mmCIF file of C-alpha atoms in Angstrom:
data_model
loop_
_atom_site.group_PDB
_atom_site.id
_atom_site.type_symbol
_atom_site.label_atom_id
_atom_site.label_comp_id
_atom_site.label_asym_id
_atom_site.label_seq_id
_atom_site.Cartn_x
_atom_site.Cartn_y
_atom_site.Cartn_z
ATOM 1 C CA MET A 102 -30.701 14.185 -12.609
ATOM 2 C CA ASP A 103 -27.717 14.081 -14.617
ATOM 3 C CA LEU A 104 -25.160 14.788 -11.552
ATOM 4 C CA ILE A 105 -26.049 11.514 -9.857
ATOM 5 C CA PRO A 106 -24.155 9.582 -12.850
ATOM 6 C CA LEU A 107 -20.944 11.835 -12.133
ATOM 7 C CA ILE A 108 -21.221 11.474 -8.525
ATOM 8 C CA LEU A 109 -21.308 7.920 -8.411
ATOM 9 C CA PHE A 110 -18.546 7.758 -11.039
ATOM 10 C CA THR A 111 -16.414 10.326 -8.975
ATOM 11 C CA GLY A 112 -17.334 8.633 -5.311
ATOM 12 C CA ALA A 113 -16.133 4.889 -7.226
ATOM 13 C CA LEU A 114 -13.048 6.411 -8.502
ATOM 14 C CA LEU A 115 -11.785 7.884 -5.333
ATOM 15 C CA PHE A 116 -12.561 4.720 -3.900
ATOM 16 C CA LEU A 117 -10.085 2.590 -6.487
ATOM 17 C CA MET A 118 -7.652 5.558 -6.333
ATOM 18 C CA ILE A 119 -7.520 4.706 -2.261
ATOM 19 C CA LEU A 120 -8.162 1.029 -2.543
ATOM 20 C CA GLY A 121 -5.300 0.027 -4.437
ATOM 21 C CA PRO A 122 -2.280 1.650 -2.062
ATOM 22 C CA MET A 123 -3.549 0.244 1.065
ATOM 23 C CA ARG A 124 -3.563 -2.623 -0.657
ATOM 24 C CA LYS A 125 -0.039 -2.450 -1.144
ATOM 25 C CA GLN A 126 0.659 -1.304 2.038
ATOM 26 C CA LYS A 127 -1.000 -4.547 3.600
ATOM 27 C CA LYS A 128 1.114 -6.898 1.440
ATOM 28 C CA GLU A 129 4.710 -5.157 1.812
ATOM 29 C CA LYS A 130 3.356 -4.770 5.922
ATOM 30 C CA ASN A 131 2.703 -8.947 5.595
ATOM 31 C CA PHE A 132 6.364 -9.426 3.650
ATOM 32 C CA LEU A 133 8.199 -7.580 6.242
ATOM 33 C CA ASN A 134 6.639 -9.302 9.187
ATOM 34 C CA GLN A 135 7.632 -12.860 7.329
ATOM 35 C CA LEU A 136 11.462 -11.857 6.941
ATOM 36 C CA LYS A 137 13.237 -14.301 8.969
ATOM 37 C CA ARG A 138 17.022 -14.885 9.418
ATOM 38 C CA GLY A 139 18.760 -16.412 6.373
ATOM 39 C CA ASP A 140 16.455 -14.819 4.168
ATOM 40 C CA ARG A 141 18.314 -13.398 0.478
ATOM 41 C CA VAL A 142 17.120 -9.934 0.281
ATOM 42 C CA ILE A 143 17.605 -6.903 -1.964
ATOM 43 C CA THR A 144 17.113 -3.662 -0.826
ATOM 44 C CA LYS A 145 15.643 -0.551 -1.956
ATOM 45 C CA SER A 146 19.145 1.174 -3.052
ATOM 46 C CA GLY A 147 20.099 -2.395 -4.855
ATOM 47 C CA LEU A 148 22.361 -3.966 -2.275
ATOM 48 C CA HIS A 149 22.479 -7.988 -2.172
ATOM 49 C CA GLY A 150 22.670 -9.934 0.861
ATOM 50 C CA LYS A 151 21.436 -12.091 3.540
ATOM 51 C CA ILE A 152 19.487 -11.590 6.580
ATOM 52 C CA ILE A 153 21.965 -12.927 9.594
ATOM 53 C CA GLU A 154 20.206 -10.637 12.302
ATOM 54 C CA ILE A 155 15.961 -9.221 13.217
ATOM 55 C CA VAL A 156 16.417 -6.827 15.895
ATOM 56 C CA GLU A 157 12.421 -6.822 16.936
ATOM 57 C CA GLY A 158 12.859 -3.863 19.439
ATOM 58 C CA SER A 159 14.128 -1.593 16.728
ATOM 59 C CA GLU A 160 12.977 -2.647 13.210
ATOM 60 C CA THR A 161 16.315 -3.300 12.092
ATOM 61 C CA CYS A 162 18.070 -6.316 10.430
ATOM 62 C CA VAL A 163 21.786 -6.862 9.505
ATOM 63 C CA ILE A 164 22.564 -8.166 6.284
ATOM 64 C CA GLU A 165 25.909 -9.640 5.714
ATOM 65 C CA THR A 166 27.205 -9.370 1.940
ATOM 66 C CA MET A 167 30.250 -10.391 0.623
ATOM 67 C CA ALA A 168 32.083 -7.148 1.906
ATOM 68 C CA GLY A 169 30.796 -7.515 5.163
ATOM 69 C CA LYS A 170 27.489 -6.994 7.185
ATOM 70 C CA MET A 171 25.736 -4.179 7.267
ATOM 71 C CA ARG A 172 22.827 -2.903 9.721
ATOM 72 C CA PHE A 173 19.147 -1.486 7.765
ATOM 73 C CA GLU A 174 15.793 -0.906 8.249
ATOM 74 C CA VAL A 175 13.606 -3.866 7.555
ATOM 75 C CA SER A 176 11.701 -1.321 5.681
ATOM 76 C CA ALA A 177 14.688 -0.864 3.337
ATOM 77 C CA ILE A 178 14.220 -4.173 2.249
ATOM 78 C CA SER A 179 12.327 -5.005 -1.083
ATOM 79 C CA HIS A 180 12.612 -8.356 -2.659
ATOM 80 C CA GLU A 181 12.913 -11.425 -0.933
ATOM 81 C CA MET A 182 14.957 -13.504 -3.330
ATOM 82 C CA SER A 183 15.333 -16.819 -1.158
ATOM 83 C CA LEU A 184 11.819 -18.368 -2.534
ATOM 84 C CA LYS A 185 13.489 -17.568 -6.468
ATOM 85 C CA LEU A 186 16.343 -19.269 -5.789
ATOM 86 C CA ASN A 187 15.178 -22.662 -3.928
ATOM 87 C CA SER A 188 11.968 -22.736 -6.897
ATOM 88 C CA LYS A 189 12.041 -25.125 -9.486
ATOM 89 C CA PRO A 190 11.978 -24.340 -13.025
ATOM 90 C CA ASN A 191 9.305 -24.460 -15.256
ATOM 91 C CA LYS A 192 9.473 -27.360 -17.858
ATOM 92 C CA LYS A 193 7.828 -26.830 -21.149
#
């Protein structure tokens, strides 16, 4: 009788531990699918640049920086800066 709450708690904990990473993975996949030419991005290694080409078949993109053009895997992109740059600052 005392095991039922423990089993329910363990089941809920495992469910939440699986659900969190699944949500994050789904959100990241959606973000990567919405990238387009002209977006300003930051890679996971910290490189800032602008997407000038996305190669659909190979899941790579070409990012232009001030130093030149580089080819990256689309999964290497961590942030998209175009929305932050184009948004209006909040007035207090």
